Amino acid sequence: MIAREVCRRVLQKAVSTGADYAEIFAENTVNHTIGMIADKVDSIRDATIAGAAVRVYKGLRSVMATTVDTSEAGLIRCAEKAAEALGQGKAEIEVVLRERLYGDIHPIRIVPMTAGNAAKVDILKEAYFAAREYSDAIKQVEGTFLDVDHNILIANTEGIYAQDRQIRTRLIMTAIAEKNGETQTGACRPGRRMGLEMFETVSPKETGIHAARQAVTMAGAGYCPAGVMPVAIDNGFGGVIFHEACGHSLEATSVAYGRSQFSGKLGQMIANPKVTAIDDGTIPNAWGSINFDDEGTPSRRNVLIENGVLKTYMIDKFNGRRMGMAPTGNARRESYAFTTTSRMTNTYIAPGDDKNEDIIGSIEYGLYAKEMGGGSVNPVTGEFNFAVNEGYLIRNGKVCEPVRGASLVGKGSEVIKNIDMVGSELDMGQGMCGSSSGSIPTNVGQAMVRVSSITVGGR
Amino acid sequence: MDFREFKDAVVAAATAAGLVDYELYYEQGESISAGSVQRQINQFTNANSGGVCFRAVINGKIGAASTEELSTEQAESIVARAIENGETIESEEKVFLCEGGKSYEPYAPSGLAIPATSELVDAAIDANDRLLKVDSRVEESSAATAMAEKAHISIFNSKGLDLSWDNTAVGMMAMAITSDGNEKTNAYEMKFGELSGDLADEITAEAVRSAISKLGSQVAPTAVCPVIFSPDAMASLLMTFCSAFSSENAQKGLSLLAGKEGAVVASDAVTLVDDPFCEKNPFRINFDGEGCPAHRKNVIEKGRLTTLLYNLKTAAVAGRETTGNASRANYSAPVGIAPFSMYLEAGTLTEDELFAKAGNGVYINSLGGLHAGANPVSGDFSLQSAGAMIENGKKTTPVKSFTVAGNFYELLGKITDLSNEVIFPSPSGTTTFGSPFVLVDNLSIAVKYFLQRKTPRSFALRGVFVHFMRFISDAPFVFSHRRRAA
């Protein structure tokens, strides 16, 4: 993308006012999205993102400048801006770059960018019409096929010069069902760090049916009663509870400033001993996987919590300085236009040895959250809230009628103490996680868990 | 290559491909911001970004492609990709490009310039310092940011349209973290305006006041009672449910306002305005995302739905004129529909009179979990709230830990009174939402929650303004399924 020698000269310019670290992040990305609604291909978004960011650090100060002009002259100007904003001083670093070939543990067989629109439309339609034809109650279906070809280059004054090509594919189906004048939506959104071969293992048809079934189920449901009760949260996207309740608070982004509910708690028992939580960016071809992070640190498997004890945070270089800790391969950014910070990759609660039927059977009166929706958290307080897209009441250890409008509300530090049963069937769900460094693909995951007591919001 | 050269290259490629109707949209911006923690700049950013979107009519459908790289190669590539994309589209709705030669109302640009780096840095540190001095309960990790953005848009098409727009916004943001020794609370406040000590005092005082007001709150009782929404809370609701006013959503069965134009959809106290020239929006503009003239309109007038919001495509489907509400979230986003500045028109009562009229009820000044607890299609919401009790016509004990539940469409019909001043909290995306204090009859208030949290409000204005957020290193997080480029 940018020659090593050019990068070296740009970095040398970047440290010309005394920076102790400088970095170039350059990218060329093609985002392609095909949308269907009302039974027709309705919109296509096709965008090339191309630009670069130069970051410099001096102690705990950081400056970033970005440019869409990735010629050497444009990059040098960008480096000058960063250097000038850092202040007065003279170069203290001689930049040497050595190429790194980290390799690619996420092989791609059918590159979406060159597959042509027709092949993607076929997959989209298979899913779309499976949802459309599921039931007469389905009033509208929206479908999206999206693929991303994200090429990045990272060079820094620690000598790293590395490139990666991140290809991802995703199918998003949303179905709207109507019963007695009430509408409800259902959705299914599988994604992988794969090309079109993803659909050899993920059935488009099942994706459409999943969305439609959920919409029809929920359209017939009454409102969820509110109250404090035990909740069984199913596997897959149910892992969003950990992502929101704890994951964000374990990112250096908030830990470094002492703003996290888990600041200063390394080595302490912060969760139920049943809980072991892992962030692993090395799962082959998983949605949140990377070869190395956006600062050039190789991705790895980090055990965040082991049997309830806090083992590590997720750390990027800049926040790591404040914390006096090494980076963990979690530095991520949506694009060159965002400042990198510590983020999650594929984050999940490790499977335990409880059986699903025992978890459900243990609940006299509570909620079975079969599928979670989105949510949000305030990492200062740990307070979170997320929607239950598909929920059922549990009575006397049996799953009963569906209920809609439920949400789970709580505080991260409390909920992870209340996860007192963990099933054995691990599954992952895909989402886009939004934070200060933009929107990035992450997996959430878990086996079915029981939260012994949590506030359920309803009506 | 600059935009003019790129435009020539695109016109040449489009002509060579035999295209007759096409359009080129260009958006460019420079944003600078300085973030301060512990009275030191911890992050400074100077971001230049921008790109072009080429749209062409291919067999009666719109094909589009966009790029940030302005080169001859990309000029040819976006034309070729737009053709392939247009050939894939099946929707039979007619598409149009805006004709040239229309007249446009004048708009008042801010007249501000991007401040010098040193000015921005000094302002951020000064605001951070003032923030820490507001109250002894303010934590050292509280932060302040000063920022500015210059934005440029141009639209050019084969029908003689050739428009451009420039504007600059300057503003500050404070994030207060407060503690009473038992619990921590936080709040954000952002305002536009020239950098000054007065502006810093305004935002820091408000952020601290808001964060402190959440400390040590009581739990609200369960009730069905009158509710007063603060301008901030009502603006959040408008933001969440404004998609109901999109004609595109109505035409696709995603809004319950479909077919309701001319009908009563709210109480007669309600007038809902959309105004592209609203002084409170730092990005006032006189044309929409398709280059059509933008104008002020009452979407709801005294309870009656006057009009939905249209662009050229949806207007043609409905057999009427566009309302000039075509929107582009950024240069590469498909043309959609959005309001410019949407607000509830002021009523006649003072704030005190409004509370007196409510008698006994609940005041809500903070709503949380809007993206999870609110369904824009059905209008249902069940939201985390915080505020205060209203007793004998006065705000009394601060309360948290409750939900307010209802339906947006029903709520519009239950609005009985509005106070006499419209307030505009921070903008969201390209739209600014505003509201007076609003009294709503009988909403369901329930004690279910032991928390209060301010909704994660996006400070993004034009696309590049999203950079503001990254200086607040613990900005609220959102995990979303929402459709966007992965």
Tab-separated table of C-alpha atoms in Angstrom, chain A residues 109-411:
chain	number	residue	atom	x	y	z
A	109	ARG	CA	-11.810	-18.939	-0.577
A	110	ILE	CA	-14.358	-16.784	-2.428
A	111	VAL	CA	-13.391	-13.119	-2.277
A	112	PRO	CA	-16.710	-11.226	-2.185
A	113	MET	CA	-15.403	-8.144	-3.954
A	114	THR	CA	-14.759	-10.131	-7.123
A	115	ALA	CA	-17.749	-12.483	-6.804
A	116	GLY	CA	-20.112	-10.109	-8.598
A	117	ASN	CA	-23.487	-8.811	-7.465
A	118	ALA	CA	-25.492	-11.705	-8.935
A	119	ALA	CA	-24.002	-14.343	-6.620
A	120	LYS	CA	-24.717	-12.196	-3.566
A	121	VAL	CA	-28.251	-11.396	-4.692
A	122	ASP	CA	-28.959	-15.136	-5.053
A	123	ILE	CA	-27.948	-15.752	-1.433
A	124	LEU	CA	-29.904	-12.728	-0.240
A	125	LYS	CA	-33.034	-13.829	-2.081
A	126	GLU	CA	-32.857	-17.352	-0.727
A	127	ALA	CA	-32.928	-15.938	2.794
A	128	TYR	CA	-35.416	-13.207	1.956
A	129	PHE	CA	-38.102	-15.391	0.459
A	130	ALA	CA	-37.680	-18.058	3.125
A	131	ALA	CA	-38.703	-15.346	5.611
A	132	ARG	CA	-41.400	-13.914	3.368
A	133	GLU	CA	-43.056	-17.277	2.807
A	134	TYR	CA	-42.815	-18.459	6.404
A	135	SER	CA	-46.266	-17.221	7.420
A	136	ASP	CA	-49.150	-15.001	6.297
A	137	ALA	CA	-48.460	-12.929	9.390
A	138	ILE	CA	-45.183	-11.700	7.863
A	139	LYS	CA	-45.971	-8.236	6.534
A	140	GLN	CA	-42.552	-7.003	5.544
A	141	VAL	CA	-39.020	-8.335	5.278
A	142	GLU	CA	-35.784	-6.434	5.034
A	143	GLY	CA	-32.618	-8.160	3.972
A	144	THR	CA	-29.035	-6.983	3.688
A	145	PHE	CA	-25.994	-8.681	2.280
A	146	LEU	CA	-22.795	-6.967	3.205
A	147	ASP	CA	-19.165	-7.621	2.598
A	148	VAL	CA	-16.042	-5.750	3.550
A	149	ASP	CA	-12.546	-5.899	2.110
A	150	HIS	CA	-10.414	-4.057	4.653
A	151	ASN	CA	-6.733	-3.679	3.758
A	152	ILE	CA	-4.545	-2.176	6.443
A	153	LEU	CA	-0.929	-1.199	6.811
A	154	ILE	CA	0.743	-0.411	10.121
A	155	ALA	CA	4.227	0.997	10.555
A	156	ASN	CA	5.632	2.354	13.792
A	157	THR	CA	8.823	3.541	15.403
A	158	GLU	CA	9.175	0.242	17.245
A	159	GLY	CA	10.157	-1.066	13.823
A	160	ILE	CA	6.919	-2.753	12.782
A	161	TYR	CA	5.926	-2.686	9.125
A	162	ALA	CA	3.015	-5.060	8.531
A	163	GLN	CA	-0.028	-5.425	6.294
A	164	ASP	CA	-3.244	-7.405	6.594
A	165	ARG	CA	-6.330	-8.011	4.506
A	166	GLN	CA	-9.498	-8.505	6.550
A	167	ILE	CA	-12.450	-9.859	4.593
A	168	ARG	CA	-15.850	-10.208	6.224
A	169	THR	CA	-19.281	-11.245	5.019
A	170	ARG	CA	-22.636	-10.893	6.724
A	171	LEU	CA	-26.296	-11.547	6.055
A	172	ILE	CA	-28.889	-9.576	8.003
A	173	MET	CA	-32.568	-10.511	7.887
A	174	THR	CA	-35.322	-8.596	9.654
A	175	ALA	CA	-38.919	-9.776	9.466
A	176	ILE	CA	-41.981	-7.867	10.620
A	177	ALA	CA	-45.052	-9.806	11.642
A	178	GLU	CA	-48.501	-8.453	12.392
A	179	LYS	CA	-51.205	-10.006	14.520
A	180	ASN	CA	-54.350	-8.171	15.625
A	181	GLY	CA	-52.906	-4.845	14.520
A	182	GLU	CA	-49.733	-5.261	16.597
A	183	THR	CA	-46.394	-5.489	14.848
A	184	GLN	CA	-43.236	-7.149	16.096
A	185	THR	CA	-39.859	-7.687	14.515
A	186	GLY	CA	-37.588	-10.693	14.415
A	187	ALA	CA	-34.055	-10.839	13.165
A	188	CYS	CA	-31.087	-13.052	12.361
A	189	ARG	CA	-27.654	-11.673	11.507
A	190	PRO	CA	-24.881	-14.224	10.952
A	191	GLY	CA	-21.441	-12.960	9.967
A	192	ARG	CA	-17.945	-14.412	9.553
A	193	ARG	CA	-14.458	-13.353	8.703
A	194	MET	CA	-14.954	-15.321	5.508
A	195	GLY	CA	-15.894	-14.882	1.882
A	196	LEU	CA	-18.962	-16.313	0.183
A	197	GLU	CA	-17.938	-19.808	1.335
A	198	MET	CA	-19.545	-18.752	4.612
A	199	PHE	CA	-22.870	-19.896	3.196
A	200	GLU	CA	-21.666	-23.462	2.853
A	201	THR	CA	-21.964	-23.657	6.644
A	202	VAL	CA	-24.522	-20.947	7.370
A	203	SER	CA	-27.801	-21.598	5.589
A	204	PRO	CA	-29.374	-18.459	4.072
A	205	LYS	CA	-32.759	-20.165	4.195
A	206	GLU	CA	-32.463	-20.939	7.907
A	207	THR	CA	-31.392	-17.340	8.496
A	208	GLY	CA	-34.608	-16.060	6.910
A	209	ILE	CA	-36.785	-18.588	8.722
A	210	HIS	CA	-35.155	-17.717	12.043
A	211	ALA	CA	-36.068	-14.035	11.642
A	212	ALA	CA	-39.622	-14.816	10.532
A	213	ARG	CA	-40.268	-17.360	13.274
A	214	GLN	CA	-39.135	-14.909	15.903
A	215	ALA	CA	-41.334	-12.102	14.530
A	216	VAL	CA	-44.411	-14.339	14.395
A	217	THR	CA	-43.762	-15.699	17.893
A	218	MET	CA	-43.367	-12.261	19.395
A	219	ALA	CA	-46.338	-10.758	17.541
A	220	GLY	CA	-48.577	-13.169	19.381
A	221	ALA	CA	-46.987	-12.519	22.741
A	222	GLY	CA	-48.242	-10.466	25.662
A	223	TYR	CA	-46.106	-7.960	27.541
A	224	CYS	CA	-43.438	-9.265	29.864
A	225	PRO	CA	-44.239	-8.688	33.528
A	226	ALA	CA	-41.644	-6.617	35.367
A	227	GLY	CA	-39.831	-7.648	38.474
A	228	VAL	CA	-36.719	-9.107	39.993
A	229	MET	CA	-36.439	-12.765	39.042
A	230	PRO	CA	-34.047	-15.513	37.938
A	231	VAL	CA	-33.296	-15.492	34.219
A	232	ALA	CA	-31.921	-18.218	31.949
A	233	ILE	CA	-30.046	-16.579	29.086
A	234	ASP	CA	-29.470	-18.843	26.124
A	235	ASN	CA	-26.200	-19.284	24.245
A	236	GLY	CA	-24.962	-17.331	21.227
A	237	PHE	CA	-25.982	-13.700	21.252
A	238	GLY	CA	-26.923	-14.097	24.914
A	239	GLY	CA	-23.235	-13.427	25.505
A	240	VAL	CA	-24.029	-9.762	24.989
A	241	ILE	CA	-24.750	-9.694	28.711
A	242	PHE	CA	-21.071	-10.276	29.466
A	243	HIS	CA	-19.975	-7.985	26.649
A	244	GLU	CA	-22.007	-5.114	28.068
A	245	ALA	CA	-21.976	-5.869	31.764
A	246	CYS	CA	-18.280	-6.544	32.071
A	247	GLY	CA	-16.392	-6.527	28.783
A	248	HIS	CA	-16.453	-2.772	28.277
A	249	SER	CA	-15.414	-2.163	31.848
A	250	LEU	CA	-12.358	-4.390	31.304
A	251	GLU	CA	-11.117	-2.242	28.407
A	252	ALA	CA	-8.136	-0.043	29.175
A	253	THR	CA	-10.176	2.776	27.643
A	254	SER	CA	-11.972	3.173	30.954
A	255	VAL	CA	-9.654	1.248	33.302
A	256	ALA	CA	-6.633	3.479	32.609
A	257	TYR	CA	-8.383	6.530	34.032
A	258	GLY	CA	-9.759	4.702	37.038
A	259	ARG	CA	-13.216	5.160	35.586
A	260	SER	CA	-14.139	1.500	35.463
A	261	GLN	CA	-16.039	-0.484	38.034
A	262	PHE	CA	-13.144	-2.969	37.786
A	263	SER	CA	-10.207	-0.533	38.083
A	264	GLY	CA	-7.637	-1.770	40.578
A	265	LYS	CA	-9.221	-5.190	40.998
A	266	LEU	CA	-6.657	-7.465	39.303
A	267	GLY	CA	-6.329	-10.737	41.192
A	268	GLN	CA	-9.567	-10.166	43.063
A	269	MET	CA	-12.666	-12.322	42.977
A	270	ILE	CA	-15.047	-10.175	40.929
A	271	ALA	CA	-17.380	-12.839	39.571
A	272	ASN	CA	-19.069	-16.047	40.574
A	273	PRO	CA	-16.504	-18.904	40.611
A	274	LYS	CA	-18.568	-20.467	37.804
A	275	VAL	CA	-17.483	-17.658	35.492
A	276	THR	CA	-14.420	-17.903	33.267
A	277	ALA	CA	-14.390	-15.278	30.530
A	278	ILE	CA	-12.137	-15.103	27.516
A	279	ASP	CA	-11.395	-12.646	24.740
A	280	ASP	CA	-9.858	-14.489	21.797
A	281	GLY	CA	-9.057	-12.786	18.493
A	282	THR	CA	-7.419	-15.903	17.088
A	283	ILE	CA	-10.490	-18.072	16.426
A	284	PRO	CA	-10.127	-18.948	12.728
A	285	ASN	CA	-12.560	-17.067	10.489
A	286	ALA	CA	-14.689	-15.801	13.387
A	287	TRP	CA	-16.474	-12.457	12.979
A	288	GLY	CA	-14.364	-10.619	15.554
A	289	SER	CA	-11.021	-12.232	14.689
A	290	ILE	CA	-7.872	-10.432	13.608
A	291	ASN	CA	-4.325	-11.548	12.787
A	292	PHE	CA	-2.835	-8.584	14.594
A	293	ASP	CA	-4.462	-5.550	16.081
A	294	ASP	CA	-4.557	-2.026	14.670
A	295	GLU	CA	-1.292	-1.152	16.432
A	296	GLY	CA	0.497	-4.185	14.992
A	297	THR	CA	0.370	-6.312	18.162
A	298	PRO	CA	-0.408	-9.967	17.343
A	299	SER	CA	-3.854	-11.078	18.411
A	300	ARG	CA	-4.072	-13.655	21.175
A	301	ARG	CA	-6.326	-15.478	23.588
A	302	ASN	CA	-6.663	-13.482	26.802
A	303	VAL	CA	-8.282	-15.076	29.818
A	304	LEU	CA	-9.996	-12.089	31.407
A	305	ILE	CA	-11.635	-13.812	34.340
A	306	GLU	CA	-10.708	-17.283	35.561
A	307	ASN	CA	-13.083	-19.020	37.965
A	308	GLY	CA	-14.289	-15.621	39.110
A	309	VAL	CA	-10.856	-14.021	39.548
A	310	LEU	CA	-9.899	-10.988	37.425
A	311	LYS	CA	-6.777	-11.957	35.455
A	312	THR	CA	-6.185	-9.184	32.937
A	313	TYR	CA	-7.630	-6.176	31.175
A	314	MET	CA	-7.743	-5.558	27.422
A	315	ILE	CA	-5.012	-3.047	26.727
A	316	ASP	CA	-3.806	-0.856	23.867
A	317	LYS	CA	-0.441	0.883	23.711
A	318	PHE	CA	-1.488	4.393	24.701
A	319	ASN	CA	-3.641	3.451	27.670
A	320	GLY	CA	-1.063	0.794	28.568
A	321	ARG	CA	1.391	3.640	29.214
A	322	ARG	CA	-0.870	5.145	31.844
A	323	MET	CA	-1.413	1.712	33.384
A	324	GLY	CA	2.226	0.598	33.126
A	325	MET	CA	1.075	-2.559	31.354
A	326	ALA	CA	1.870	-4.205	28.024
A	327	PRO	CA	-0.638	-4.268	25.153
A	328	THR	CA	-2.764	-7.407	24.802
A	329	GLY	CA	-3.577	-7.315	21.077
A	330	ASN	CA	-6.896	-5.521	21.559
A	331	ALA	CA	-6.200	-2.139	19.933
A	332	ARG	CA	-8.886	-1.566	17.305
A	333	ARG	CA	-10.425	1.203	15.243
A	334	GLU	CA	-13.284	1.359	12.744
A	335	SER	CA	-11.109	3.155	10.217
A	336	TYR	CA	-8.164	5.510	9.945
A	337	ALA	CA	-10.531	8.330	10.910
A	338	PHE	CA	-10.865	7.032	14.482
A	339	THR	CA	-8.255	7.003	17.247
A	340	THR	CA	-7.390	3.437	18.200
A	341	THR	CA	-8.309	2.243	21.648
A	342	SER	CA	-8.687	-1.064	23.495
A	343	ARG	CA	-11.632	-3.097	22.287
A	344	MET	CA	-13.006	-6.622	22.353
A	345	THR	CA	-12.630	-9.270	19.606
A	346	ASN	CA	-14.493	-12.552	20.244
A	347	THR	CA	-15.524	-12.412	23.887
A	348	TYR	CA	-17.295	-15.235	25.643
A	349	ILE	CA	-18.022	-16.974	28.888
A	350	ALA	CA	-16.289	-20.350	28.734
A	351	PRO	CA	-18.648	-23.346	28.827
A	352	GLY	CA	-19.300	-25.031	32.149
A	353	ASP	CA	-20.816	-28.363	33.064
A	354	ASP	CA	-24.457	-27.575	33.800
A	355	LYS	CA	-27.158	-29.014	31.568
A	356	ASN	CA	-29.676	-26.714	29.868
A	357	GLU	CA	-32.631	-28.702	31.221
A	358	ASP	CA	-31.238	-28.397	34.752
A	359	ILE	CA	-30.921	-24.627	34.360
A	360	ILE	CA	-34.515	-24.236	33.147
A	361	GLY	CA	-35.699	-26.860	35.616
A	362	SER	CA	-34.188	-24.961	38.534
A	363	ILE	CA	-36.332	-21.885	37.960
A	364	GLU	CA	-39.706	-21.819	39.642
A	365	TYR	CA	-40.749	-18.474	38.173
A	366	GLY	CA	-38.532	-16.463	35.862
A	367	LEU	CA	-37.636	-15.517	32.329
A	368	TYR	CA	-36.039	-17.563	29.587
A	369	ALA	CA	-34.208	-15.085	27.345
A	370	LYS	CA	-33.841	-17.181	24.219
A	371	GLU	CA	-32.429	-14.368	22.173
A	372	MET	CA	-31.026	-11.056	23.295
A	373	GLY	CA	-31.127	-7.804	21.385
A	374	GLY	CA	-28.773	-4.864	21.568
A	375	GLY	CA	-27.862	-2.995	24.697
A	376	SER	CA	-25.657	-0.365	26.191
A	377	VAL	CA	-23.572	0.219	29.283
A	378	ASN	CA	-22.103	3.096	31.207
A	379	PRO	CA	-18.645	1.798	32.163
A	380	VAL	CA	-18.293	4.390	34.940
A	381	THR	CA	-21.097	2.826	36.910
A	382	GLY	CA	-21.380	-0.510	35.149
A	383	GLU	CA	-25.086	0.037	34.676
A	384	PHE	CA	-26.397	-1.724	31.604
A	385	ASN	CA	-29.630	-2.297	29.828
A	386	PHE	CA	-30.448	-4.602	27.004
A	387	ALA	CA	-33.437	-5.831	25.154
A	388	VAL	CA	-34.732	-9.388	25.082
A	389	ASN	CA	-35.759	-10.027	21.471
A	390	GLU	CA	-37.325	-13.369	22.199
A	391	GLY	CA	-38.318	-14.232	25.736
A	392	TYR	CA	-40.550	-16.780	27.473
A	393	LEU	CA	-41.818	-17.058	30.999
A	394	ILE	CA	-40.627	-20.027	33.026
A	395	ARG	CA	-43.045	-21.561	35.513
A	396	ASN	CA	-42.242	-24.554	37.672
A	397	GLY	CA	-39.145	-25.392	35.674
A	398	LYS	CA	-40.937	-25.321	32.315
A	399	VAL	CA	-40.686	-22.845	29.441
A	400	CYS	CA	-44.183	-21.366	28.967
A	401	GLU	CA	-45.669	-18.588	26.828
A	402	PRO	CA	-43.617	-16.017	24.892
A	403	VAL	CA	-43.440	-12.455	26.259
A	404	ARG	CA	-42.423	-9.271	24.494
A	405	GLY	CA	-40.997	-5.932	25.541
A	406	ALA	CA	-38.680	-7.445	28.147
A	407	SER	CA	-35.362	-5.895	28.986
A	408	LEU	CA	-32.625	-6.897	31.399
A	409	VAL	CA	-31.290	-4.145	33.575
A	410	GLY	CA	-28.494	-4.306	36.035
A	411	LYS	CA	-25.014	-3.490	37.127
